[in-house]
């Protein structure tokens, strides 16, 4: 179906389920899902696609499809850490800001420490990405490095991910809350898993598509009009940041 010309925020993520292939063998299959928030603050599932496994090249095809379906501009696109995504986004929508999910970053860094230290690590990381200002975040990042300096792998990951955490402080708290995590689409995927998990292997992709489509239609009926009560405030902040890119899509 045609899509809206403008989405201030978009989320993309994958889930997996078993599907029987033509060879008769069951294989773990990727379901790509895209969720958009339009200029009124309403959530909309933009589509789902079935592929073999998650890859940036498949996502690129989806972004190009969005162009064909009428999407002209996206302000923020939030994803997990799929390799090469930032590069393909720059090709498809060069003005769009790519924000990596901080929750996925924390999970990745937790793998660098023993289980008994993970709670402490999460608290220390939260002092960085939940700081009130960028200056405070930088100070906390410095303290983090001093505290965990003996863990070479953890510090290496910190060096890789720090820019994604600090980039958040370019924006207001209201905007940060919307883009720092992909929880919005992970919540959708959780609902989709309720109709795929425990069902065994789907006989083919068409059977899977039908089940997912019916579940999505049910979800969209239940959603409220806006993402949150303070959407007008968020929209004003987006106008201050992006000006004409937002204003030209507003109904007066």
mmCIF file of C-alpha atoms in Angstrom:
data_model
loop_
_atom_site.group_PDB
_atom_site.id
_atom_site.type_symbol
_atom_site.label_atom_id
_atom_site.label_comp_id
_atom_site.label_asym_id
_atom_site.label_seq_id
_atom_site.Cartn_x
_atom_site.Cartn_y
_atom_site.Cartn_z
ATOM 1 C CA UNK A 1 0.000 0.000 0.000
ATOM 2 C CA UNK A 2 1.135 3.640 -0.377
ATOM 3 C CA UNK A 3 2.816 5.139 2.707
ATOM 4 C CA UNK A 4 2.936 8.675 4.077
ATOM 5 C CA UNK A 5 5.564 11.046 2.702
ATOM 6 C CA UNK A 6 7.116 11.772 6.095
ATOM 7 C CA UNK A 7 7.907 9.809 9.253
ATOM 8 C CA UNK A 8 9.695 11.639 12.087
ATOM 9 C CA UNK A 9 10.758 8.321 13.632
ATOM 10 C CA UNK A 10 11.088 4.821 12.251
ATOM 11 C CA UNK A 11 12.180 1.567 13.887
ATOM 12 C CA UNK A 12 13.429 -1.605 12.194
ATOM 13 C CA UNK A 13 14.088 -5.034 13.664
ATOM 14 C CA UNK A 14 13.970 -8.772 12.915
ATOM 15 C CA UNK A 15 12.446 -11.822 14.550
ATOM 16 C CA UNK A 16 12.943 -15.462 13.610
ATOM 17 C CA UNK A 17 10.676 -18.459 13.189
ATOM 18 C CA UNK A 18 10.865 -21.898 11.571
ATOM 19 C CA UNK A 19 9.523 -22.354 8.030
ATOM 20 C CA UNK A 20 9.629 -25.461 5.880
ATOM 21 C CA UNK A 21 11.441 -24.906 2.604
ATOM 22 C CA UNK A 22 10.734 -26.533 -0.753
ATOM 23 C CA UNK A 23 13.342 -29.150 0.073
ATOM 24 C CA UNK A 24 11.197 -30.226 3.025
ATOM 25 C CA UNK A 25 13.802 -29.057 5.539
ATOM 26 C CA UNK A 26 12.792 -26.679 8.343
ATOM 27 C CA UNK A 27 14.988 -23.580 8.600
ATOM 28 C CA UNK A 28 15.121 -20.585 10.920
ATOM 29 C CA UNK A 29 13.732 -17.724 8.832
ATOM 30 C CA UNK A 30 14.031 -13.967 9.365
ATOM 31 C CA UNK A 31 10.945 -11.759 9.475
ATOM 32 C CA UNK A 32 11.861 -8.100 8.871
ATOM 33 C CA UNK A 33 9.483 -5.607 10.512
ATOM 34 C CA UNK A 34 9.314 -1.807 10.172
ATOM 35 C CA UNK A 35 7.359 0.503 12.480
ATOM 36 C CA UNK A 36 6.823 4.207 11.818
ATOM 37 C CA UNK A 37 5.605 7.146 13.887
ATOM 38 C CA UNK A 38 3.913 9.713 11.692
ATOM 39 C CA UNK A 39 3.583 13.467 12.170
ATOM 40 C CA UNK A 40 0.476 13.025 14.360
ATOM 41 C CA UNK A 41 2.374 10.679 16.697
ATOM 42 C CA UNK A 42 0.438 7.623 15.518
ATOM 43 C CA UNK A 43 2.164 4.244 15.266
ATOM 44 C CA UNK A 44 1.937 2.350 12.001
ATOM 45 C CA UNK A 45 3.432 -0.973 10.954
ATOM 46 C CA UNK A 46 4.862 -0.159 7.542
ATOM 47 C CA UNK A 47 5.319 -3.747 6.477
ATOM 48 C CA UNK A 48 6.941 -7.089 7.104
ATOM 49 C CA UNK A 49 9.168 -9.093 4.787
ATOM 50 C CA UNK A 50 10.449 -12.664 4.941
ATOM 51 C CA UNK A 51 14.088 -13.423 4.176
ATOM 52 C CA UNK A 52 16.697 -16.048 4.975
ATOM 53 C CA UNK A 53 18.643 -14.084 7.611
ATOM 54 C CA UNK A 54 19.107 -10.464 8.663
ATOM 55 C CA UNK A 55 21.442 -8.451 6.437
ATOM 56 C CA UNK A 56 22.001 -4.806 5.541
ATOM 57 C CA UNK A 57 21.500 -5.580 1.836
ATOM 58 C CA UNK A 58 17.959 -6.857 2.514
ATOM 59 C CA UNK A 59 17.221 -3.739 4.587
ATOM 60 C CA UNK A 60 18.493 -1.631 1.687
ATOM 61 C CA UNK A 61 15.910 -3.232 -0.568
ATOM 62 C CA UNK A 62 13.211 -2.331 1.960
ATOM 63 C CA UNK A 63 14.374 1.293 2.114
ATOM 64 C CA UNK A 64 14.270 1.498 -1.672
ATOM 65 C CA UNK A 65 10.763 0.024 -1.578
ATOM 66 C CA UNK A 66 9.743 2.794 0.845
ATOM 67 C CA UNK A 67 10.733 5.341 -1.799
ATOM 68 C CA UNK A 68 8.509 3.613 -4.339
ATOM 69 C CA UNK A 69 5.661 3.633 -1.814
ATOM 70 C CA UNK A 70 5.951 7.387 -1.320
ATOM 71 C CA UNK A 71 8.229 7.946 1.684
ATOM 72 C CA UNK A 72 10.260 11.084 0.988
ATOM 73 C CA UNK A 73 11.848 11.812 4.356
ATOM 74 C CA UNK A 74 12.649 10.180 7.713
ATOM 75 C CA UNK A 75 14.233 12.122 10.581
ATOM 76 C CA UNK A 76 15.420 9.271 12.832
ATOM 77 C CA UNK A 77 15.793 5.587 12.050
ATOM 78 C CA UNK A 78 16.487 3.349 15.056
ATOM 79 C CA UNK A 79 17.907 -0.176 14.720
ATOM 80 C CA UNK A 80 20.038 -2.705 16.530
ATOM 81 C CA UNK A 81 23.667 -3.099 15.496
ATOM 82 C CA UNK A 82 23.261 -4.883 12.152
ATOM 83 C CA UNK A 83 26.533 -4.519 10.263
ATOM 84 C CA UNK A 84 26.614 -1.999 7.431
ATOM 85 C CA UNK A 85 23.199 -0.474 8.124
ATOM 86 C CA UNK A 86 24.453 3.086 8.540
ATOM 87 C CA UNK A 87 26.153 2.950 5.139
ATOM 88 C CA UNK A 88 23.086 1.701 3.261
ATOM 89 C CA UNK A 89 20.900 4.279 5.029
ATOM 90 C CA UNK A 90 23.202 7.044 3.799
ATOM 91 C CA UNK A 91 22.634 5.806 0.244
ATOM 92 C CA UNK A 92 18.844 5.551 0.504
ATOM 93 C CA UNK A 93 18.019 8.478 2.819
ATOM 94 C CA UNK A 94 21.180 10.577 3.267
ATOM 95 C CA UNK A 95 19.529 13.131 5.590
ATOM 96 C CA UNK A 96 18.196 10.514 8.018
ATOM 97 C CA UNK A 97 19.927 10.154 11.399
ATOM 98 C CA UNK A 98 20.753 6.567 12.341
ATOM 99 C CA UNK A 99 20.488 5.843 16.063
ATOM 100 C CA UNK A 100 21.722 2.519 17.377
ATOM 101 C CA UNK A 101 19.653 0.979 20.144
ATOM 102 C CA UNK A 102 21.390 1.610 23.485
ATOM 103 C CA UNK A 103 19.746 -1.456 25.040
ATOM 104 C CA UNK A 104 21.410 -3.659 22.406
ATOM 105 C CA UNK A 105 24.720 -1.922 23.104
ATOM 106 C CA UNK A 106 24.382 -2.678 26.823
ATOM 107 C CA UNK A 107 23.593 -6.332 26.073
ATOM 108 C CA UNK A 108 26.659 -6.566 23.875
ATOM 109 C CA UNK A 109 28.891 -5.074 26.572
ATOM 110 C CA UNK A 110 27.445 -7.383 29.234
ATOM 111 C CA UNK A 111 28.986 -10.303 27.341
ATOM 112 C CA UNK A 112 32.414 -8.895 28.258
ATOM 113 C CA UNK A 113 32.030 -9.472 32.014
ATOM 114 C CA UNK A 114 31.113 -12.432 34.267
ATOM 115 C CA UNK A 115 27.442 -12.829 35.183
ATOM 116 C CA UNK A 116 28.007 -11.588 38.735
ATOM 117 C CA UNK A 117 29.309 -8.237 37.402
ATOM 118 C CA UNK A 118 26.565 -7.559 34.841
ATOM 119 C CA UNK A 119 24.235 -5.706 37.182
ATOM 120 C CA UNK A 120 27.057 -3.403 38.258
ATOM 121 C CA UNK A 121 28.082 -2.839 34.629
ATOM 122 C CA UNK A 122 24.523 -1.917 33.621
ATOM 123 C CA UNK A 123 24.326 0.648 36.424
ATOM 124 C CA UNK A 124 27.605 2.219 35.350
ATOM 125 C CA UNK A 125 26.530 2.414 31.706
ATOM 126 C CA UNK A 126 23.211 3.968 32.705
ATOM 127 C CA UNK A 127 25.064 6.864 34.333
ATOM 128 C CA UNK A 128 26.365 7.665 30.821
ATOM 129 C CA UNK A 129 23.343 7.387 28.523
ATOM 130 C CA UNK A 130 20.873 8.552 31.201
ATOM 131 C CA UNK A 131 22.935 11.592 32.217
ATOM 132 C CA UNK A 132 21.268 15.012 32.233
ATOM 133 C CA UNK A 133 23.849 16.691 29.996
ATOM 134 C CA UNK A 134 26.580 15.720 27.561
ATOM 135 C CA UNK A 135 29.207 17.104 29.933
ATOM 136 C CA UNK A 136 27.946 14.859 32.712
ATOM 137 C CA UNK A 137 27.906 11.901 30.301
ATOM 138 C CA UNK A 138 31.540 12.567 29.326
ATOM 139 C CA UNK A 139 32.612 12.704 32.977
ATOM 140 C CA UNK A 140 30.798 9.448 33.698
ATOM 141 C CA UNK A 141 32.351 7.828 30.621
ATOM 142 C CA UNK A 142 35.794 8.815 31.902
ATOM 143 C CA UNK A 143 35.006 7.338 35.328
ATOM 144 C CA UNK A 144 33.745 4.185 33.599
ATOM 145 C CA UNK A 145 37.041 3.728 31.748
ATOM 146 C CA UNK A 146 39.055 4.205 34.936
ATOM 147 C CA UNK A 147 36.947 1.685 36.835
ATOM 148 C CA UNK A 148 36.945 -1.027 34.144
ATOM 149 C CA UNK A 149 40.390 -0.307 32.660
ATOM 150 C CA UNK A 150 41.679 -3.847 33.254
ATOM 151 C CA UNK A 151 38.969 -5.359 31.043
ATOM 152 C CA UNK A 152 40.524 -4.799 27.613
ATOM 153 C CA UNK A 153 37.613 -6.207 25.624
ATOM 154 C CA UNK A 154 35.067 -4.095 27.515
ATOM 155 C CA UNK A 155 37.070 -0.908 26.954
ATOM 156 C CA UNK A 156 37.366 -1.781 23.264
ATOM 157 C CA UNK A 157 33.580 -2.092 23.045
ATOM 158 C CA UNK A 158 33.209 1.175 24.952
ATOM 159 C CA UNK A 159 35.416 2.941 22.413
ATOM 160 C CA UNK A 160 33.233 1.521 19.627
ATOM 161 C CA UNK A 161 29.877 2.433 21.189
ATOM 162 C CA UNK A 162 30.560 5.679 23.038
ATOM 163 C CA UNK A 163 29.715 7.930 20.077
ATOM 164 C CA UNK A 164 26.257 6.319 19.778
ATOM 165 C CA UNK A 165 25.566 7.077 23.436
ATOM 166 C CA UNK A 166 26.867 10.641 23.303
ATOM 167 C CA UNK A 167 25.011 11.428 20.064
ATOM 168 C CA UNK A 168 21.778 11.271 22.071
ATOM 169 C CA UNK A 169 22.669 14.481 23.924
ATOM 170 C CA UNK A 170 22.268 16.488 20.726
ATOM 171 C CA UNK A 171 18.529 16.251 21.409
ATOM 172 C CA UNK A 172 16.087 17.016 24.211
ATOM 173 C CA UNK A 173 15.094 14.471 26.861
ATOM 174 C CA UNK A 174 11.726 13.979 25.179
ATOM 175 C CA UNK A 175 13.325 13.053 21.866
ATOM 176 C CA UNK A 176 16.008 10.934 23.539
ATOM 177 C CA UNK A 177 13.336 8.793 25.172
ATOM 178 C CA UNK A 178 11.881 7.985 21.751
ATOM 179 C CA UNK A 179 15.107 7.156 19.919
ATOM 180 C CA UNK A 180 17.515 5.630 22.452
ATOM 181 C CA UNK A 181 15.948 2.176 22.228
ATOM 182 C CA UNK A 182 14.044 0.034 19.733
ATOM 183 C CA UNK A 183 11.648 -1.121 22.468
ATOM 184 C CA UNK A 184 8.677 0.164 20.437
ATOM 185 C CA UNK A 185 9.261 -2.363 17.669
ATOM 186 C CA UNK A 186 10.530 -5.074 20.008
ATOM 187 C CA UNK A 187 7.151 -4.829 21.737
ATOM 188 C CA UNK A 188 5.508 -5.428 18.345
ATOM 189 C CA UNK A 189 7.781 -8.388 17.679
ATOM 190 C CA UNK A 190 6.920 -9.811 21.083
ATOM 191 C CA UNK A 191 3.238 -9.728 20.098
ATOM 192 C CA UNK A 192 4.053 -11.407 16.786
ATOM 193 C CA UNK A 193 6.003 -14.158 18.542
ATOM 194 C CA UNK A 194 2.868 -15.051 20.488
ATOM 195 C CA UNK A 195 1.341 -16.324 17.246
ATOM 196 C CA UNK A 196 4.527 -17.933 15.891
ATOM 197 C CA UNK A 197 6.215 -19.516 18.929
ATOM 198 C CA UNK A 198 4.895 -22.875 20.014
ATOM 199 C CA UNK A 199 3.235 -23.459 16.644
ATOM 200 C CA UNK A 200 5.943 -25.759 15.369
ATOM 201 C CA UNK A 201 7.200 -25.294 11.827
ATOM 202 C CA UNK A 202 5.096 -23.296 9.357
ATOM 203 C CA UNK A 203 4.383 -25.354 6.258
ATOM 204 C CA UNK A 204 5.496 -22.496 3.972
ATOM 205 C CA UNK A 205 6.066 -18.726 3.847
ATOM 206 C CA UNK A 206 2.482 -18.020 2.768
ATOM 207 C CA UNK A 207 1.127 -19.668 5.932
ATOM 208 C CA UNK A 208 3.474 -17.524 8.023
ATOM 209 C CA UNK A 209 2.465 -14.358 6.150
ATOM 210 C CA UNK A 210 -1.235 -14.963 6.801
ATOM 211 C CA UNK A 211 -0.743 -15.444 10.549
ATOM 212 C CA UNK A 212 1.449 -12.326 10.862
ATOM 213 C CA UNK A 213 -0.915 -10.201 8.762
ATOM 214 C CA UNK A 214 -3.948 -11.064 10.910
ATOM 215 C CA UNK A 215 -1.997 -10.358 14.105
ATOM 216 C CA UNK A 216 -0.826 -6.970 12.803
ATOM 217 C CA UNK A 217 -4.361 -5.970 11.836
ATOM 218 C CA UNK A 218 -5.456 -6.831 15.376
ATOM 219 C CA UNK A 219 -2.613 -4.814 16.926
ATOM 220 C CA UNK A 220 -3.324 -1.665 14.934
ATOM 221 C CA UNK A 221 -6.967 -1.704 16.019
ATOM 222 C CA UNK A 222 -5.894 -1.685 19.677
ATOM 223 C CA UNK A 223 -3.313 1.110 19.464
ATOM 224 C CA UNK A 224 -4.146 4.535 20.787
ATOM 225 C CA UNK A 225 -4.037 7.610 18.577
ATOM 226 C CA UNK A 226 -0.629 8.873 19.685
ATOM 227 C CA UNK A 227 2.565 7.430 21.124
ATOM 228 C CA UNK A 228 2.377 9.612 24.224
ATOM 229 C CA UNK A 229 0.508 12.553 25.687
ATOM 230 C CA UNK A 230 3.408 14.963 25.144
ATOM 231 C CA UNK A 231 3.604 14.467 21.360
ATOM 232 C CA UNK A 232 2.749 18.164 20.617
ATOM 233 C CA UNK A 233 5.775 19.166 22.715
ATOM 234 C CA UNK A 234 7.983 16.663 20.894
ATOM 235 C CA UNK A 235 6.701 17.925 17.536
ATOM 236 C CA UNK A 236 7.586 21.516 18.477
ATOM 237 C CA UNK A 237 11.095 20.390 19.415
ATOM 238 C CA UNK A 238 11.426 18.585 16.078
ATOM 239 C CA UNK A 239 10.368 21.766 14.268
ATOM 240 C CA UNK A 240 13.062 23.726 16.137
ATOM 241 C CA UNK A 241 15.668 21.166 15.090
ATOM 242 C CA UNK A 242 14.617 20.404 11.515
ATOM 243 C CA UNK A 243 12.461 23.384 10.481
ATOM 244 C CA UNK A 244 11.029 23.085 6.977
ATOM 245 C CA UNK A 245 11.602 19.323 6.834
ATOM 246 C CA UNK A 246 8.837 18.992 9.435
ATOM 247 C CA UNK A 247 6.686 22.045 8.755
ATOM 248 C CA UNK A 248 6.040 21.249 5.082
ATOM 249 C CA UNK A 249 4.240 18.035 6.104
ATOM 250 C CA UNK A 250 1.966 19.630 8.702
ATOM 251 C CA UNK A 251 -1.714 20.172 7.983
ATOM 252 C CA UNK A 252 -2.713 23.788 8.656
#
